[in-house]
């Protein structure tokens, strides 16, 4: 990472959403990918079987800075198919760079089950004004002690992953689905602060993610059967590392 002047930390507040959102705790997650996806056709199938959920706008812009270490341990853990792995990201919505509200997410996998710790961050200044060193110091100072180790273990900003997301839920609310498209990546590995120059895109690639309680996977597969697609391993972060030339296949 480039050297940068030391800034004073920002007084960030962090609130753990896990205290009120049980859906983050333990769940089963399946991903279905389309190399040349027809967003309209996929949306039609989902709307026939699910209810569309609109948060602020019908389509959300999701952006995340992914953190790793300098040997890309989190990326390689995914490529190697390790059953126990962790991802750390800073996420925000609907603005090109983060403003005063964002989310620190620590996503974990234990073989077939996944979960996520999600901390709502609020800052007195736009987070984009901070260089990465100060941003990380400010976030770390705000974290409950139980999250410090995971955050500290992935100190290197690697990439921004950006996409459009639409939300759906089954009538009984037992399955939540998202459709992600317009995937775009920005290299952050050698940057001193958040940088959205020189995007790399994945064209018509579409990802449908389904999240449900452990043991309900077959219901999710039946729900998506009209799309005639099988569940597959897919990590947007790994795709970003490959497309940006940060890791190579077979490394």
PDB file of C-alpha atoms in Angstrom, residues 30-207:
ATOM      1  CA  UNK A  30     -26.724 -21.271  -2.320  1.00  0.00           C
ATOM      2  CA  UNK A  31     -25.537 -19.360  -5.385  1.00  0.00           C
ATOM      3  CA  UNK A  32     -26.660 -19.793  -8.985  1.00  0.00           C
ATOM      4  CA  UNK A  33     -24.664 -18.128 -11.755  1.00  0.00           C
ATOM      5  CA  UNK A  34     -25.425 -17.173 -15.353  1.00  0.00           C
ATOM      6  CA  UNK A  35     -22.523 -16.281 -17.639  1.00  0.00           C
ATOM      7  CA  UNK A  36     -24.841 -14.511 -20.079  1.00  0.00           C
ATOM      8  CA  UNK A  37     -27.807 -13.811 -17.882  1.00  0.00           C
ATOM      9  CA  UNK A  38     -31.024 -12.240 -19.092  1.00  0.00           C
ATOM     10  CA  UNK A  39     -31.883 -10.001 -16.142  1.00  0.00           C
ATOM     11  CA  UNK A  40     -35.468  -9.459 -17.315  1.00  0.00           C
ATOM     12  CA  UNK A  41     -36.184 -13.178 -17.724  1.00  0.00           C
ATOM     13  CA  UNK A  42     -34.639 -14.066 -14.360  1.00  0.00           C
ATOM     14  CA  UNK A  43     -36.577 -11.265 -12.651  1.00  0.00           C
ATOM     15  CA  UNK A  44     -39.822 -12.554 -14.177  1.00  0.00           C
ATOM     16  CA  UNK A  45     -39.272 -16.054 -12.752  1.00  0.00           C
ATOM     17  CA  UNK A  46     -38.442 -14.686  -9.313  1.00  0.00           C
ATOM     18  CA  UNK A  47     -41.476 -12.387  -9.282  1.00  0.00           C
ATOM     19  CA  UNK A  48     -43.772 -15.281 -10.218  1.00  0.00           C
ATOM     20  CA  UNK A  49     -42.709 -17.181  -7.113  1.00  0.00           C
ATOM     21  CA  UNK A  50     -41.615 -14.475  -4.700  1.00  0.00           C
ATOM     22  CA  UNK A  51     -42.474 -11.002  -3.522  1.00  0.00           C
ATOM     23  CA  UNK A  52     -40.202  -8.182  -4.631  1.00  0.00           C
ATOM     24  CA  UNK A  53     -38.725  -6.257  -1.691  1.00  0.00           C
ATOM     25  CA  UNK A  54     -37.814  -2.596  -2.149  1.00  0.00           C
ATOM     26  CA  UNK A  55     -35.652  -0.943   0.490  1.00  0.00           C
ATOM     27  CA  UNK A  56     -34.869   2.580  -0.757  1.00  0.00           C
ATOM     28  CA  UNK A  57     -34.970   2.108  -4.528  1.00  0.00           C
ATOM     29  CA  UNK A  58     -36.148  -0.857  -6.656  1.00  0.00           C
ATOM     30  CA  UNK A  59     -32.496  -1.512  -7.537  1.00  0.00           C
ATOM     31  CA  UNK A  60     -29.758  -1.047  -4.946  1.00  0.00           C
ATOM     32  CA  UNK A  61     -26.166  -0.233  -5.815  1.00  0.00           C
ATOM     33  CA  UNK A  62     -23.949  -2.293  -3.506  1.00  0.00           C
ATOM     34  CA  UNK A  63     -20.267  -1.492  -3.048  1.00  0.00           C
ATOM     35  CA  UNK A  64     -17.764  -3.198  -0.752  1.00  0.00           C
ATOM     36  CA  UNK A  65     -14.070  -2.869  -0.033  1.00  0.00           C
ATOM     37  CA  UNK A  66     -12.694  -6.357   0.593  1.00  0.00           C
ATOM     38  CA  UNK A  67      -9.773  -6.771   2.974  1.00  0.00           C
ATOM     39  CA  UNK A  68      -7.265  -9.624   2.945  1.00  0.00           C
ATOM     40  CA  UNK A  69      -3.611 -10.038   3.820  1.00  0.00           C
ATOM     41  CA  UNK A  70      -0.717  -9.494   1.437  1.00  0.00           C
ATOM     42  CA  UNK A  71      -0.631 -13.179   0.483  1.00  0.00           C
ATOM     43  CA  UNK A  72      -4.376 -13.174  -0.345  1.00  0.00           C
ATOM     44  CA  UNK A  73      -5.166 -15.816   2.276  1.00  0.00           C
ATOM     45  CA  UNK A  74      -8.936 -15.258   2.128  1.00  0.00           C
ATOM     46  CA  UNK A  75      -8.949 -15.479  -1.666  1.00  0.00           C
ATOM     47  CA  UNK A  76      -6.865 -18.658  -1.708  1.00  0.00           C
ATOM     48  CA  UNK A  77      -8.979 -20.238   1.043  1.00  0.00           C
ATOM     49  CA  UNK A  78     -11.942 -19.952  -1.314  1.00  0.00           C
ATOM     50  CA  UNK A  79     -10.031 -21.157  -4.373  1.00  0.00           C
ATOM     51  CA  UNK A  80      -8.768 -24.157  -2.371  1.00  0.00           C
ATOM     52  CA  UNK A  81     -12.275 -24.976  -1.150  1.00  0.00           C
ATOM     53  CA  UNK A  82     -11.365 -24.813   2.531  1.00  0.00           C
ATOM     54  CA  UNK A  83     -14.317 -25.585   4.763  1.00  0.00           C
ATOM     55  CA  UNK A  84     -13.449 -22.958   7.358  1.00  0.00           C
ATOM     56  CA  UNK A  85     -12.894 -19.447   6.071  1.00  0.00           C
ATOM     57  CA  UNK A  86     -13.593 -15.766   6.727  1.00  0.00           C
ATOM     58  CA  UNK A  87     -14.149 -12.643   4.620  1.00  0.00           C
ATOM     59  CA  UNK A  88     -13.976  -9.059   5.861  1.00  0.00           C
ATOM     60  CA  UNK A  89     -15.510  -6.168   3.949  1.00  0.00           C
ATOM     61  CA  UNK A  90     -16.682  -2.583   4.367  1.00  0.00           C
ATOM     62  CA  UNK A  91     -20.040  -2.173   2.609  1.00  0.00           C
ATOM     63  CA  UNK A  92     -22.148   0.817   1.635  1.00  0.00           C
ATOM     64  CA  UNK A  93     -25.086   1.511  -0.663  1.00  0.00           C
ATOM     65  CA  UNK A  94     -26.144   3.808  -3.500  1.00  0.00           C
ATOM     66  CA  UNK A  95     -23.153   6.170  -3.594  1.00  0.00           C
ATOM     67  CA  UNK A  96     -19.906   5.718  -5.491  1.00  0.00           C
ATOM     68  CA  UNK A  97     -17.841   6.288  -2.343  1.00  0.00           C
ATOM     69  CA  UNK A  98     -18.871   5.775   1.296  1.00  0.00           C
ATOM     70  CA  UNK A  99     -20.427   8.639   3.176  1.00  0.00           C
ATOM     71  CA  UNK A 100     -21.190   8.754   6.891  1.00  0.00           C
ATOM     72  CA  UNK A 101     -22.953   5.402   7.156  1.00  0.00           C
ATOM     73  CA  UNK A 102     -21.499   2.030   6.198  1.00  0.00           C
ATOM     74  CA  UNK A 103     -21.348  -1.557   7.423  1.00  0.00           C
ATOM     75  CA  UNK A 104     -18.429  -3.698   8.503  1.00  0.00           C
ATOM     76  CA  UNK A 105     -19.244  -7.304   7.655  1.00  0.00           C
ATOM     77  CA  UNK A 106     -17.319 -10.328   8.879  1.00  0.00           C
ATOM     78  CA  UNK A 107     -18.648 -13.290   6.952  1.00  0.00           C
ATOM     79  CA  UNK A 108     -17.758 -16.804   8.071  1.00  0.00           C
ATOM     80  CA  UNK A 109     -18.175 -20.310   6.728  1.00  0.00           C
ATOM     81  CA  UNK A 110     -18.005 -23.575   8.656  1.00  0.00           C
ATOM     82  CA  UNK A 111     -18.308 -26.238   5.972  1.00  0.00           C
ATOM     83  CA  UNK A 112     -21.969 -26.208   4.836  1.00  0.00           C
ATOM     84  CA  UNK A 113     -23.211 -23.398   7.054  1.00  0.00           C
ATOM     85  CA  UNK A 114     -22.542 -19.679   6.855  1.00  0.00           C
ATOM     86  CA  UNK A 115     -23.217 -16.623   8.950  1.00  0.00           C
ATOM     87  CA  UNK A 116     -22.346 -12.972   9.134  1.00  0.00           C
ATOM     88  CA  UNK A 117     -21.501 -10.418  11.775  1.00  0.00           C
ATOM     89  CA  UNK A 118     -22.706  -7.034  10.556  1.00  0.00           C
ATOM     90  CA  UNK A 119     -21.816  -3.821  12.343  1.00  0.00           C
ATOM     91  CA  UNK A 120     -23.552  -0.575  11.441  1.00  0.00           C
ATOM     92  CA  UNK A 121     -20.951   2.208  11.372  1.00  0.00           C
ATOM     93  CA  UNK A 122     -21.733   5.909  11.679  1.00  0.00           C
ATOM     94  CA  UNK A 123     -19.081   8.594  11.280  1.00  0.00           C
ATOM     95  CA  UNK A 124     -19.046  12.379  11.828  1.00  0.00           C
ATOM     96  CA  UNK A 125     -17.344  12.782   8.425  1.00  0.00           C
ATOM     97  CA  UNK A 126     -17.555  10.989   5.092  1.00  0.00           C
ATOM     98  CA  UNK A 127     -15.524   7.793   5.313  1.00  0.00           C
ATOM     99  CA  UNK A 128     -14.185   8.444   1.812  1.00  0.00           C
ATOM    100  CA  UNK A 129     -12.245  11.414   3.224  1.00  0.00           C
ATOM    101  CA  UNK A 130     -10.070   9.065   5.289  1.00  0.00           C
ATOM    102  CA  UNK A 131      -7.059   7.250   3.894  1.00  0.00           C
ATOM    103  CA  UNK A 132      -7.077   3.502   4.426  1.00  0.00           C
ATOM    104  CA  UNK A 133      -4.699   3.621   7.375  1.00  0.00           C
ATOM    105  CA  UNK A 134      -6.879   6.096   9.260  1.00  0.00           C
ATOM    106  CA  UNK A 135     -10.087   4.381   8.177  1.00  0.00           C
ATOM    107  CA  UNK A 136      -8.919   1.069   9.615  1.00  0.00           C
ATOM    108  CA  UNK A 137      -7.651   2.666  12.827  1.00  0.00           C
ATOM    109  CA  UNK A 138     -10.979   4.437  13.278  1.00  0.00           C
ATOM    110  CA  UNK A 139     -13.013   1.287  12.649  1.00  0.00           C
ATOM    111  CA  UNK A 140     -10.835  -0.831  14.913  1.00  0.00           C
ATOM    112  CA  UNK A 141     -11.192   1.654  17.774  1.00  0.00           C
ATOM    113  CA  UNK A 142     -14.984   1.371  17.497  1.00  0.00           C
ATOM    114  CA  UNK A 143     -15.277  -2.427  17.448  1.00  0.00           C
ATOM    115  CA  UNK A 144     -16.426  -4.648  20.299  1.00  0.00           C
ATOM    116  CA  UNK A 145     -13.430  -6.687  21.437  1.00  0.00           C
ATOM    117  CA  UNK A 146     -14.778  -9.973  20.043  1.00  0.00           C
ATOM    118  CA  UNK A 147     -14.497  -8.652  16.468  1.00  0.00           C
ATOM    119  CA  UNK A 148     -11.043  -7.074  16.675  1.00  0.00           C
ATOM    120  CA  UNK A 149      -9.092 -10.264  15.913  1.00  0.00           C
ATOM    121  CA  UNK A 150     -10.940 -11.032  12.676  1.00  0.00           C
ATOM    122  CA  UNK A 151     -10.669  -7.430  11.492  1.00  0.00           C
ATOM    123  CA  UNK A 152      -6.973  -7.176  12.343  1.00  0.00           C
ATOM    124  CA  UNK A 153      -6.224 -10.457  10.560  1.00  0.00           C
ATOM    125  CA  UNK A 154      -7.078  -8.968   7.155  1.00  0.00           C
ATOM    126  CA  UNK A 155      -5.301  -5.581   7.072  1.00  0.00           C
ATOM    127  CA  UNK A 156      -4.853  -5.099   3.318  1.00  0.00           C
ATOM    128  CA  UNK A 157      -7.515  -3.399   1.164  1.00  0.00           C
ATOM    129  CA  UNK A 158      -7.646  -5.421  -2.058  1.00  0.00           C
ATOM    130  CA  UNK A 159     -10.630  -4.542  -4.236  1.00  0.00           C
ATOM    131  CA  UNK A 160     -13.968  -2.801  -4.447  1.00  0.00           C
ATOM    132  CA  UNK A 161     -16.776  -5.052  -5.659  1.00  0.00           C
ATOM    133  CA  UNK A 162     -19.770  -3.171  -7.072  1.00  0.00           C
ATOM    134  CA  UNK A 163     -23.076  -4.445  -8.485  1.00  0.00           C
ATOM    135  CA  UNK A 164     -26.799  -3.848  -8.833  1.00  0.00           C
ATOM    136  CA  UNK A 165     -28.963  -5.883  -6.462  1.00  0.00           C
ATOM    137  CA  UNK A 166     -32.673  -6.706  -6.389  1.00  0.00           C
ATOM    138  CA  UNK A 167     -34.335  -8.384  -3.390  1.00  0.00           C
ATOM    139  CA  UNK A 168     -37.044 -11.047  -3.205  1.00  0.00           C
ATOM    140  CA  UNK A 169     -38.662 -13.153  -0.473  1.00  0.00           C
ATOM    141  CA  UNK A 170     -41.003 -16.154  -0.536  1.00  0.00           C
ATOM    142  CA  UNK A 171     -44.601 -15.643   0.674  1.00  0.00           C
ATOM    143  CA  UNK A 172     -43.830 -17.395   3.980  1.00  0.00           C
ATOM    144  CA  UNK A 173     -40.572 -15.373   4.288  1.00  0.00           C
ATOM    145  CA  UNK A 174     -38.543 -18.557   4.821  1.00  0.00           C
ATOM    146  CA  UNK A 175     -36.273 -17.918   1.816  1.00  0.00           C
ATOM    147  CA  UNK A 176     -34.651 -14.651   0.831  1.00  0.00           C
ATOM    148  CA  UNK A 177     -33.187 -14.209  -2.644  1.00  0.00           C
ATOM    149  CA  UNK A 178     -31.108 -11.565  -4.341  1.00  0.00           C
ATOM    150  CA  UNK A 179     -30.272 -11.033  -8.002  1.00  0.00           C
ATOM    151  CA  UNK A 180     -26.925  -9.321  -8.608  1.00  0.00           C
ATOM    152  CA  UNK A 181     -25.742  -7.992 -11.964  1.00  0.00           C
ATOM    153  CA  UNK A 182     -23.573  -5.291 -13.577  1.00  0.00           C
ATOM    154  CA  UNK A 183     -20.581  -6.556 -11.600  1.00  0.00           C
ATOM    155  CA  UNK A 184     -17.701  -4.086 -11.591  1.00  0.00           C
ATOM    156  CA  UNK A 185     -14.366  -4.189  -9.763  1.00  0.00           C
ATOM    157  CA  UNK A 186     -11.769  -1.584  -8.751  1.00  0.00           C
ATOM    158  CA  UNK A 187      -8.211  -2.382  -7.680  1.00  0.00           C
ATOM    159  CA  UNK A 188      -7.382  -1.054  -4.188  1.00  0.00           C
ATOM    160  CA  UNK A 189      -4.236  -3.077  -3.475  1.00  0.00           C
ATOM    161  CA  UNK A 190      -1.712  -0.295  -4.099  1.00  0.00           C
ATOM    162  CA  UNK A 191      -3.994   2.599  -3.185  1.00  0.00           C
ATOM    163  CA  UNK A 192      -3.713   4.818  -0.125  1.00  0.00           C
ATOM    164  CA  UNK A 193      -7.446   5.603  -0.070  1.00  0.00           C
ATOM    165  CA  UNK A 194     -10.670   4.460  -1.718  1.00  0.00           C
ATOM    166  CA  UNK A 195     -10.241   4.760  -5.478  1.00  0.00           C
ATOM    167  CA  UNK A 196     -12.877   4.201  -8.155  1.00  0.00           C
ATOM    168  CA  UNK A 197     -10.766   4.768 -11.253  1.00  0.00           C
ATOM    169  CA  UNK A 198     -10.255   2.177 -14.004  1.00  0.00           C
ATOM    170  CA  UNK A 199     -13.217  -0.188 -13.495  1.00  0.00           C
ATOM    171  CA  UNK A 200     -13.153  -3.786 -14.724  1.00  0.00           C
ATOM    172  CA  UNK A 201     -16.519  -5.341 -15.580  1.00  0.00           C
ATOM    173  CA  UNK A 202     -17.981  -8.838 -15.973  1.00  0.00           C
ATOM    174  CA  UNK A 203     -20.448  -8.094 -18.772  1.00  0.00           C
ATOM    175  CA  UNK A 204     -23.713 -10.050 -18.559  1.00  0.00           C
ATOM    176  CA  UNK A 205     -22.702 -12.209 -15.578  1.00  0.00           C
ATOM    177  CA  UNK A 206     -25.608 -12.610 -13.113  1.00  0.00           C
ATOM    178  CA  UNK A 207     -25.664 -14.179  -9.647  1.00  0.00           C
TER     179      UNK A 207
END
